[in-house]
Coordinates of C-alpha atoms and ligand atoms in Angstrom, one line a residue:
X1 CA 106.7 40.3 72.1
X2 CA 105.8 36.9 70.7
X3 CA 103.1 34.6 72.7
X4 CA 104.9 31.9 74.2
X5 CA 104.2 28.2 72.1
X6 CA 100.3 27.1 73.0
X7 CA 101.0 23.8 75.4
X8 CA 99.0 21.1 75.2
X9 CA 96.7 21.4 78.2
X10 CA 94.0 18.9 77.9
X11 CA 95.7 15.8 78.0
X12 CA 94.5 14.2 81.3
X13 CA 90.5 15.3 81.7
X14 CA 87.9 13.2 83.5
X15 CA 85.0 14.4 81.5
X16 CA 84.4 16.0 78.1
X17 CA 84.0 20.3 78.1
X18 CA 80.4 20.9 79.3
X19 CA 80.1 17.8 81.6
X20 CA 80.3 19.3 85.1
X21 CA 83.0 16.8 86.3
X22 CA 85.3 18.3 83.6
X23 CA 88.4 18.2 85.5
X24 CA 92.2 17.4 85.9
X25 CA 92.0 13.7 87.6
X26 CA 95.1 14.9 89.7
X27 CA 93.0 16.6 91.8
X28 CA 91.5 13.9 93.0
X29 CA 94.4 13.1 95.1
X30 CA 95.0 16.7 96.3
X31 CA 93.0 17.5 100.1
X32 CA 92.2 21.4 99.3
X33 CA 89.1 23.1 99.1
X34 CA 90.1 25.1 96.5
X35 CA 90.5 22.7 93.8
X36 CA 87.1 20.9 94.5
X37 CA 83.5 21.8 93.8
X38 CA 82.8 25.1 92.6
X39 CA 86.6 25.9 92.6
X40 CA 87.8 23.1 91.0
X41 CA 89.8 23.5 87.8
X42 CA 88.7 22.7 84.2
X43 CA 90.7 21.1 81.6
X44 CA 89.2 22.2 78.5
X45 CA 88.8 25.5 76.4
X46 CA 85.3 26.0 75.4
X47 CA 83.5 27.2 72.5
X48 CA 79.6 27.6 72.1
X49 CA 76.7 30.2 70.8
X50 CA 73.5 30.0 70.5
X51 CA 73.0 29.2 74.1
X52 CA 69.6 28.4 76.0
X53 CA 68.3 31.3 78.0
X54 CA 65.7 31.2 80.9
X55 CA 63.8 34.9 80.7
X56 CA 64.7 37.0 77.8
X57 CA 67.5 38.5 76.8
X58 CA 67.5 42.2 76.6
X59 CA 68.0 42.8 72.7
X60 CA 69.9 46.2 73.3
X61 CA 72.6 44.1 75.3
X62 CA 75.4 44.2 72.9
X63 CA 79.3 43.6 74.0
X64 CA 81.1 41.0 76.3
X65 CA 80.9 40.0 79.7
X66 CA 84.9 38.9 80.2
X67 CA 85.9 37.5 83.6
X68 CA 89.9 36.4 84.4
X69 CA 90.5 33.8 87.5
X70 CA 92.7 30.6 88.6
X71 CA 92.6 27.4 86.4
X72 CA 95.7 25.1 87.4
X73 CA 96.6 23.4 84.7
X74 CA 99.3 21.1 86.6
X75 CA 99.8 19.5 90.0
X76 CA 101.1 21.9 92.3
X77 CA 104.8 21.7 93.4
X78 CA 103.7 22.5 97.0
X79 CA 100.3 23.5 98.8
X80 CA 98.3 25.3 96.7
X81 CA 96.4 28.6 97.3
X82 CA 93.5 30.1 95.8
X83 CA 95.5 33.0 94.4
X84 CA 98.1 30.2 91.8
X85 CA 96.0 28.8 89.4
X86 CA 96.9 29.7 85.7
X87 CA 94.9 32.3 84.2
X88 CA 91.6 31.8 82.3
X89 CA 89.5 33.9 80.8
X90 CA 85.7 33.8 80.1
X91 CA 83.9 35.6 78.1
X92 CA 79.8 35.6 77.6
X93 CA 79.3 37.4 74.4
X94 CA 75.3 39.4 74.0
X95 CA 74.1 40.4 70.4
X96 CA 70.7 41.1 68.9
X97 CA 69.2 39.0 72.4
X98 CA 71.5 35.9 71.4
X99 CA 74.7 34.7 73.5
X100 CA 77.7 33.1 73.3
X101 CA 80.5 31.9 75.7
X102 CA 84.2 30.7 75.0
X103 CA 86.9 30.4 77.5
X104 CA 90.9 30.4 76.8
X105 CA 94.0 30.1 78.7
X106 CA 95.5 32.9 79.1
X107 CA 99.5 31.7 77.6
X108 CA 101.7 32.7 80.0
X109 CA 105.4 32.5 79.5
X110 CA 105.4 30.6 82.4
X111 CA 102.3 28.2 81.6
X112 CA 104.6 27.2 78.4
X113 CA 107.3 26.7 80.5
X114 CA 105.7 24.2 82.8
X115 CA 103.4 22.6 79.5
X116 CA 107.2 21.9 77.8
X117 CA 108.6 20.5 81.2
X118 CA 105.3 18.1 82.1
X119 CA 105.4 19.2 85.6
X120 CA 105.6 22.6 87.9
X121 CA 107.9 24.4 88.3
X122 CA 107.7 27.2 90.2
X123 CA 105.4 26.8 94.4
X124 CA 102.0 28.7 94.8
X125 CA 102.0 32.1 97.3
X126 CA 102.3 29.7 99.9
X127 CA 106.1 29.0 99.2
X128 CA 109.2 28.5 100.3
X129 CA 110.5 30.2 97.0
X130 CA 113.4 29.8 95.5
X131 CA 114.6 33.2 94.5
X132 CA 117.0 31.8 91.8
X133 CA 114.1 30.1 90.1
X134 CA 113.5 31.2 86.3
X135 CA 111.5 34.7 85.3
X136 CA 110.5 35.1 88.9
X137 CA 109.7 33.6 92.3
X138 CA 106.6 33.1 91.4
X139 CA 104.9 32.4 88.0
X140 CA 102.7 35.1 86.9
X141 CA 99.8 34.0 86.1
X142 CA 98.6 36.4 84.5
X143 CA 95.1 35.2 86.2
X144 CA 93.7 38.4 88.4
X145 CA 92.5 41.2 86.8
X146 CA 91.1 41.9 82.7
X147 CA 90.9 45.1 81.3
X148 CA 90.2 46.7 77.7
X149 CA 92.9 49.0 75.9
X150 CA 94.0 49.8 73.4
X151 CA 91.7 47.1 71.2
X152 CA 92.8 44.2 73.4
X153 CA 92.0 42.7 76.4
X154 CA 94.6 42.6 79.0
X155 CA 95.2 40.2 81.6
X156 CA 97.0 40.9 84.2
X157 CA 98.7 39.3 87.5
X158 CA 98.1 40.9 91.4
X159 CA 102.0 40.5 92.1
X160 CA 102.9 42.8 88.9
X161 CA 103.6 40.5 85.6
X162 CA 103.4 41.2 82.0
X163 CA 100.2 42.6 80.5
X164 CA 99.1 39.7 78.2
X165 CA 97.3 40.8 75.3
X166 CA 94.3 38.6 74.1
X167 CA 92.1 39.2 71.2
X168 CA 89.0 41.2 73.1
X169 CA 86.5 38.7 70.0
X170 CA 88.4 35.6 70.1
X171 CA 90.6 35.3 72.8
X172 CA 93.2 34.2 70.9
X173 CA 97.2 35.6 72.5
X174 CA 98.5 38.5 71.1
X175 CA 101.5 38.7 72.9
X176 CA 102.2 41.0 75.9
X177 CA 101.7 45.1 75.3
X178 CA 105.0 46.9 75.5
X179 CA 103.8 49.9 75.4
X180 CA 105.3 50.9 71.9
X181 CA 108.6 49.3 73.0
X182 CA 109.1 51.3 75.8
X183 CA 107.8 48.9 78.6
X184 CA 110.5 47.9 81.0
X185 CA 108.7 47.2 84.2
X186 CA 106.2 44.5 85.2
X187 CA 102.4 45.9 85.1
X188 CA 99.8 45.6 88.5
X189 CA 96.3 44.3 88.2
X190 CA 93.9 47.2 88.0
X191 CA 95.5 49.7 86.1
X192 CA 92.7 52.3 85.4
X193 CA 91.0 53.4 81.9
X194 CA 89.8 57.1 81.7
X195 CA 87.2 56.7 78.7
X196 CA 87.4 60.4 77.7
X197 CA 91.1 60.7 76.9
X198 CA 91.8 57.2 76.6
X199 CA 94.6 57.0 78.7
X200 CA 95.5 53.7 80.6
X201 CA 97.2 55.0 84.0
X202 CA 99.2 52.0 86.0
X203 CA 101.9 51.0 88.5
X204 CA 104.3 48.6 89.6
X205 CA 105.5 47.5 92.5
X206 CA 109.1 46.9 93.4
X207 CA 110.3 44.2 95.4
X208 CA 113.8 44.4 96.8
X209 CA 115.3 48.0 96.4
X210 CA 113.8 51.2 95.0
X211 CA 111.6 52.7 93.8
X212 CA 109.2 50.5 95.4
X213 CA 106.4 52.1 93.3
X214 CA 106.5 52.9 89.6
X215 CA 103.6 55.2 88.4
X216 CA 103.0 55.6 84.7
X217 CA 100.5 56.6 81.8
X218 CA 100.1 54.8 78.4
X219 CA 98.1 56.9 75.5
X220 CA 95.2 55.7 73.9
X221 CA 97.5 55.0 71.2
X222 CA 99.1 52.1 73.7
X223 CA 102.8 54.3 73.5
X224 CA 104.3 54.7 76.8
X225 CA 103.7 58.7 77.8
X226 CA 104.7 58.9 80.9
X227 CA 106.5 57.5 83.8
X228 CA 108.0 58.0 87.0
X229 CA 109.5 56.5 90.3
X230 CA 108.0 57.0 93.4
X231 CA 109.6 57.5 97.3
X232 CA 107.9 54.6 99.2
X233 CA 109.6 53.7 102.9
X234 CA 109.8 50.3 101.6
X235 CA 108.4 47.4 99.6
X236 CA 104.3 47.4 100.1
X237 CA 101.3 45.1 98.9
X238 CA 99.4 47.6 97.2
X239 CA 96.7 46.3 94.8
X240 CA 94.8 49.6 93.6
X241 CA 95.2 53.0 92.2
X242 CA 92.2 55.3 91.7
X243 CA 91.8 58.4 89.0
X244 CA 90.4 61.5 88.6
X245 CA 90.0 63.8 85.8
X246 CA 93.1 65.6 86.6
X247 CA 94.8 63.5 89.5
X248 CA 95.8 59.9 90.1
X249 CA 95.6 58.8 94.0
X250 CA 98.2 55.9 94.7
X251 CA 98.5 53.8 98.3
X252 CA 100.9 52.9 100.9
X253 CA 99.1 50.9 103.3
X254 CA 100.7 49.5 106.9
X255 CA 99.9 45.7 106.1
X256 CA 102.9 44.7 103.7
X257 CA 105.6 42.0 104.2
X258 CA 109.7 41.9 105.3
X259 CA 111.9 41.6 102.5
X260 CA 114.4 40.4 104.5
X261 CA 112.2 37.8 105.9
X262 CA 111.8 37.1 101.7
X263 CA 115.3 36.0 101.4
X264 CA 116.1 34.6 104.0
X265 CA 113.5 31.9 104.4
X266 CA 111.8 32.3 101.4
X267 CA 108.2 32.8 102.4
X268 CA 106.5 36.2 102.0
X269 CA 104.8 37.2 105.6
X270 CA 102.5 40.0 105.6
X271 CA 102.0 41.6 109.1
X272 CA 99.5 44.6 110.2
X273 CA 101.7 47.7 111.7
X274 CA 98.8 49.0 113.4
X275 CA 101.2 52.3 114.3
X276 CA 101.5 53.3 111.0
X277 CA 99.1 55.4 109.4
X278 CA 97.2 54.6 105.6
X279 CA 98.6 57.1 103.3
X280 CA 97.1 58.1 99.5
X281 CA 99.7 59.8 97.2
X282 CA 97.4 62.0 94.8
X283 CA 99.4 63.5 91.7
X284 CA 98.7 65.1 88.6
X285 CA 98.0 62.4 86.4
X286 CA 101.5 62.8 84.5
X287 CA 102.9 65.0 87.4
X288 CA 106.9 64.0 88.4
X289 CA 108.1 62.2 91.7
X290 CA 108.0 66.0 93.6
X291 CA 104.6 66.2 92.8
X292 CA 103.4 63.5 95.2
X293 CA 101.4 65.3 98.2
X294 CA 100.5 62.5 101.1
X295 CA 97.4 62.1 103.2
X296 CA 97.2 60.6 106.1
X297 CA 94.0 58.4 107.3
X298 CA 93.8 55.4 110.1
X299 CA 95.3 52.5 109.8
X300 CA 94.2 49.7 107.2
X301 CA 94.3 48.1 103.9
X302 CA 92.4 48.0 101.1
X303 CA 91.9 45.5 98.3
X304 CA 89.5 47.1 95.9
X305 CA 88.5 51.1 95.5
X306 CA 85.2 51.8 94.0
X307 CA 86.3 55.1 92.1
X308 CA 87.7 58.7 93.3
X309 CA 86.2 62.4 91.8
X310 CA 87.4 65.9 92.5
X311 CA 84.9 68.3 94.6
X312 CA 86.1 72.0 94.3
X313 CA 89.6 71.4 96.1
X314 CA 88.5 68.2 97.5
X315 CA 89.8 64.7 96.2
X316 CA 86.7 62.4 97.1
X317 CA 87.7 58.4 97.0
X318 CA 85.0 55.6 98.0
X319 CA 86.5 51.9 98.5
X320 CA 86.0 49.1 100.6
X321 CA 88.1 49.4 103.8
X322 CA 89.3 46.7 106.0
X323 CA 89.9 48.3 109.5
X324 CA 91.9 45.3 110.4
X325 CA 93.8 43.5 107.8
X326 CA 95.6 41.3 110.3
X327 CA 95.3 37.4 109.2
X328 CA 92.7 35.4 111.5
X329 CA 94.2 31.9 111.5
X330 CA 92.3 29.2 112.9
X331 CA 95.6 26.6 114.1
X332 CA 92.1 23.8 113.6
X333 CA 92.5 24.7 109.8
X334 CA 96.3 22.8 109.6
X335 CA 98.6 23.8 107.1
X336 CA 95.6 26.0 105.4
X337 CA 95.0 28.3 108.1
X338 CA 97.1 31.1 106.7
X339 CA 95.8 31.0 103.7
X340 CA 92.1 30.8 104.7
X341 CA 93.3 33.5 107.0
X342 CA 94.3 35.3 105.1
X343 CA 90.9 34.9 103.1
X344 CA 88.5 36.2 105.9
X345 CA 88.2 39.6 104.1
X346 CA 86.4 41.7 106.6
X347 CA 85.6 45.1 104.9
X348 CA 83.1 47.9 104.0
X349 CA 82.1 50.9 102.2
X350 CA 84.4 53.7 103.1
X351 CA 84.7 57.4 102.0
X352 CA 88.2 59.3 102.1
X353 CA 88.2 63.2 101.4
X354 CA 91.3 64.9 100.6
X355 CA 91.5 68.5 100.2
X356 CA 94.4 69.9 97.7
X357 CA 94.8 73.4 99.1
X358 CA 94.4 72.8 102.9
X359 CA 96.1 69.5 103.2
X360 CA 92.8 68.6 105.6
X361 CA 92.1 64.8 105.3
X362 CA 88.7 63.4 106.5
X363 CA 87.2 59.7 106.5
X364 CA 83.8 58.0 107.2
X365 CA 82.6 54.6 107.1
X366 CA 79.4 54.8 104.8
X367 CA 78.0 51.2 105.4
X368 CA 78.5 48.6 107.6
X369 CA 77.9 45.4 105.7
X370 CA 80.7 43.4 104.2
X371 CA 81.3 43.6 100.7
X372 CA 84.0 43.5 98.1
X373 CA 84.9 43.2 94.6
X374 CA 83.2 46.8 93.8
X375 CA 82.4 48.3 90.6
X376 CA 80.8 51.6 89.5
X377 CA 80.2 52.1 85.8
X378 CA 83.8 51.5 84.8
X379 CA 83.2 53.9 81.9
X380 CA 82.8 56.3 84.7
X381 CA 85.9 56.0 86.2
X382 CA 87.4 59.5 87.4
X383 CA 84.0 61.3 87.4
X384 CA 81.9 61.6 90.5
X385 CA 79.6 58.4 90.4
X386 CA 76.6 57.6 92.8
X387 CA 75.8 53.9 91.7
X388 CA 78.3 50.7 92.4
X389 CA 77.8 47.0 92.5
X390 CA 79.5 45.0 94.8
X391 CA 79.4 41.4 96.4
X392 CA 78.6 40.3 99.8
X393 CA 80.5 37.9 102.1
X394 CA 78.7 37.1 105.3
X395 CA 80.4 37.0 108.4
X396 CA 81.1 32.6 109.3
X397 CA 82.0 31.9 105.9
X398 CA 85.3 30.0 105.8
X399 CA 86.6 32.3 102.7
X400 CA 85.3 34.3 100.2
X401 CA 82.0 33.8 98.7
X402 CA 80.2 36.0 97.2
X403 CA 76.6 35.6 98.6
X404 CA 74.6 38.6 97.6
X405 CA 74.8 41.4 94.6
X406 CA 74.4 44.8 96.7
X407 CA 74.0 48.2 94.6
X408 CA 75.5 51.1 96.7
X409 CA 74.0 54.3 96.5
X410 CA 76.9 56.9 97.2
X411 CA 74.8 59.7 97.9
X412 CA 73.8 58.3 101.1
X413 CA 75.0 55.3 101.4
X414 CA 71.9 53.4 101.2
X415 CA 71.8 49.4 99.6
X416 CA 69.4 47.2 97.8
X417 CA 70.4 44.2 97.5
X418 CA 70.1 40.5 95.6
X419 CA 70.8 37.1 97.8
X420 CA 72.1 34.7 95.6
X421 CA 69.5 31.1 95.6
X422 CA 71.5 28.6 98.6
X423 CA 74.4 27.0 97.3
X424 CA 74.8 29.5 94.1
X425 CA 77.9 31.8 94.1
X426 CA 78.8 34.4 91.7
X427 CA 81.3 36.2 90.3
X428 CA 82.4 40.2 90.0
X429 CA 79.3 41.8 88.4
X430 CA 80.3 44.7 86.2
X431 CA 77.8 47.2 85.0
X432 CA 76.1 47.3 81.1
X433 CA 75.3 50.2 79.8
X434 CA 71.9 50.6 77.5
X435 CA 72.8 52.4 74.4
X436 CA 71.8 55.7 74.5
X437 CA 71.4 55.5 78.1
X438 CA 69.8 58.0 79.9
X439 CA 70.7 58.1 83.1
X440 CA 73.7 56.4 85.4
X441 CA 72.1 53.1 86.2
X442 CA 70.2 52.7 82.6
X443 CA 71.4 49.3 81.9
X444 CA 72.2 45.9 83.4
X445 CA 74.6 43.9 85.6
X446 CA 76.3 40.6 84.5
X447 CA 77.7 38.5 86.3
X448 CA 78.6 34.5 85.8
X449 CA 77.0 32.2 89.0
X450 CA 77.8 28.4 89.7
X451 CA 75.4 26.4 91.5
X452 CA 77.3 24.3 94.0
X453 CA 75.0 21.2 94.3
X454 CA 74.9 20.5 90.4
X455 CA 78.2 22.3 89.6
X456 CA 76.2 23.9 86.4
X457 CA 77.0 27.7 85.7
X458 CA 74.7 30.4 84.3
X459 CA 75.5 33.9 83.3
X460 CA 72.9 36.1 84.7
X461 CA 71.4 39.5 83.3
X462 CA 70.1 42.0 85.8
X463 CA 68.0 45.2 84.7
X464 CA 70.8 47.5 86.8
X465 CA 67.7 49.9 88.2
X466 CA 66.2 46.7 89.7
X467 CA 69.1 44.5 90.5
X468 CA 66.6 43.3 94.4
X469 CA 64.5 41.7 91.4
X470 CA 66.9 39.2 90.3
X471 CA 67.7 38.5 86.9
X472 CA 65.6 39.0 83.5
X473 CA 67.4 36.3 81.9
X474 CA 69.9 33.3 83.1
X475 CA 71.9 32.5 80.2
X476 CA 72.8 28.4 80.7
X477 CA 76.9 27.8 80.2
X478 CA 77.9 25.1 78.2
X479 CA 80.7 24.5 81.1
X480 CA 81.0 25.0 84.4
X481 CA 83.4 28.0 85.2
X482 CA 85.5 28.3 88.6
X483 CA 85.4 30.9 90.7
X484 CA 87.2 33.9 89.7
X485 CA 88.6 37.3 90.5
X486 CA 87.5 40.2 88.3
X487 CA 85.6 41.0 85.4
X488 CA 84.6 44.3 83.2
X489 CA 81.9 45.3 80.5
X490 CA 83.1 45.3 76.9
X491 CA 80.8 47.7 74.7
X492 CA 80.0 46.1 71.9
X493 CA 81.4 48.3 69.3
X494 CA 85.0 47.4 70.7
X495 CA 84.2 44.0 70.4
X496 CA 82.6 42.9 67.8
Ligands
LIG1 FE1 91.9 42.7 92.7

């Protein structure tokens, strides 16, 4: 599939690229937090090595530190969430204890769209939608989640969207992956990479009619491999799948919205059925729709898992649970309040344990802090891992900031942790490994941090075994970069 024409996106800026005030001037006129300050769009794609560094830059860090996350590039057609800006992707490049950073659009079929009609076209999450508007609904953004595969990055949209390929060096578009021309559904953020065989396992979600979940495999070779439909009751909000060596573990989770409600006012309302259990669907990896065996656990949802392993007949699966999805409004917050709602993520480290030949299914909290955006060494994924790095939100916080970096220990669910200086936030902190590492935590973390006050961003370097230390080097960005959603650890020897 060809990349849709590159619009012209930097035609109304206040400040040059690197200036902290780079940003549309329309926002000035729009009254929401999230298109201010450390959220606040930028207008211009950046390109810069060489950069200044405040410690010292581990030499044997070699590979890329990519993050996705919202950039609007136009005024919105109606209030705008957190979750609409166009994807962007940033990218801090490590060799030989040198860096470099660029950032690109990510060019959506729908950004070109809008760039060729000078205005938006399609309303934010928040709606009313029109469901006769072009492509979709809603525009994918492409602007949630970026994986590797294949020898491209991916980017790739929460509400199921193409997979936009980007060159994993440049950035440049390379089209969307169609999975050796056999694509024909939409692909979900956080489709999982097993590193041994190569294999990219995903989903999709359907909206309307069934099957509300579509469960496939691509090979390493990027060909479609396998694909199947699966029996759901009805349309859900799922946002993560887990692997194992052998199995793949999918959700259906009681916090989802009313289709009906969808077209008939035009709005999409989630709502917390408290009477319905949680349920994981665990298959063989390319097992058929029969296959599915479901577990049942308490009531919940879950944004992000941290990884799942198998234990004799046990299926183990640690992720960050939120006992009570339901959306706290605050009627003081005016026509924000569901969306900053909606925001208060309340959630913590949680262990589910399903066992194959029983059917027994057994849960525990493991922590009680609140935490999100987890990852374990990604190249890990499937394998029984006892290290992950997540981010702290504090309780009182209007939304979600990311306040601390906290390293899990999964054998007992003990925590060290890293409080961000007042008034920095940062971003998903994926896990480096050292070359020739010895052990599960022989690296660093990375992670991209903006300081609120001077609206200056750093990338930070953490020695993983010491993350409570803070970082060994602050790498200063030639740019400020918004707040984000996730990010992953490129090996250098894919990227360069
Ligand atoms: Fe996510």
């Amino acid at each position: 599939m060809p990349p849709p024409a590159a619009p012209d996106l930097t035609p109304a800026g206040r400040a040059r690229a690197g200036d902290p005030a780079d940003r549309p001037s329309w926002v000035d006129a729009v009254d929401n937090p999230y298109l201010h300050g450390i959220h606040a769009p930028t207008v211009h794609e950046t390109t810069a090595c060489e950069l200044a560094v405040e410690g010292e830059l581990p030499a044997e860090l070699f590979g890329a530190y990519v993050r996705n996350g919202p950039n609007q590039v136009l005024p919105p057609k109606n209030l705008y969430h957190w979750f609409d800006g166009d994807g962007m992707i940033h990218a801090v490049q490590f060799r030989d204890g040198r860096a470099s950073y660029r950032s690109r659009f990510v060019r959506t079929a729908g950004l070109a769209d809008e760039a060729r009609a000078g205005h938006a076209i399609w309303p934010g999450v928040m709606g009313p939608f029109d469901l006769a508007a072009p492509r979709h609904y809603l525009k994918d953004t492409a602007n949630t989640d970026v994986i590797w595969h294949d020898g491209h990055l991916l980017a790739l949209w929460y509400l199921c969207g193409e997979p936009y390929r980007l060159d994993p060096l440049t950035l440049e578009p390379r089209g969307s992956a169609d999975f050796g021309g056999r694509r024909t559904t939409s692909i979900s953020s956080h489709p999982k990479v097993d590193e041994r065989t190569g294999e990219l396992v995903w989903f999709s979600l359907g909206e309307f009619e069934p099957p509300y979940l579509v469960y496939g495999v691509v090979g390493r070779d990027g060909e479609l491999a396998h694909e199947i439909g699966v029996e759901l009751p009805g349309a859900r909000a799922s946002h993560d799948l887990t692997i194992t060596r052998n199995f793949s573990i999918l959700h259906d989770f009681p916090f989802f919205h009313d289709p009906a409600v969808l077209r008939s006012h035009g709005y999409r309302v989630a709502r917390f059925h408290r009477e319905l259990p949680s349920r994981f669907g665990v298959l063989p990896r390319r097992g058929g729709t029969d296959d599915v065996r479901w577990f049942e656990f308490e009531p919940g949802y879950v944004l992000h898992m941290v990884n799942a392993w198998e234990e004799g007949d046990w299926i183990v699966m640690d992720g960050c649970f939120q006992p009570d999805p339901s959306i706290r409004r605050n009627p003081d917050e005016g026509a924000l309040a569901s969306m900053l709602g909606y925001l208060r993520i309340r959630s913590h480290l949680h262990r589910w344990r399903m066992n194959l030949r029983t059917g027994e299914a057994r849960e525990e909290a493991l922590d009680d802090l609140n935490v999100e955006f987890p990852l374990p060494d990604t190249a890990r994924y499937g394998e029984k891992t006892r290290w992950s790095y997540h981010q702290h939100i504090p309780a009182g916080v209007y939304t979600v900031e990311f306040h601390a970096l906290v390293k899990y220990d999964h054998q007992d669910g003990s925590r060290v942790r890293f409080d961000y200086p007042p008034g920095w936030f940062a971003s998903e902190s994926p896990f480096a490994p050292r070359p020739g590492a010895r052990d599960e935590d022989d690296g660093f973390v990375v992670t991209i941090a903006t300081d609120a006050a001077s609206l200056r961003s750093e990338c930070w370097v953490f020695d993983a075994k010491q993350i409570e230390r803070g970082p060994v080097a602050r790498v200063k960005l030639p740019a400020r970069v918004p707040t984000g959603f996730h990010a992953k650890w490129i090996p250098g020897e894919r990227v360069f």
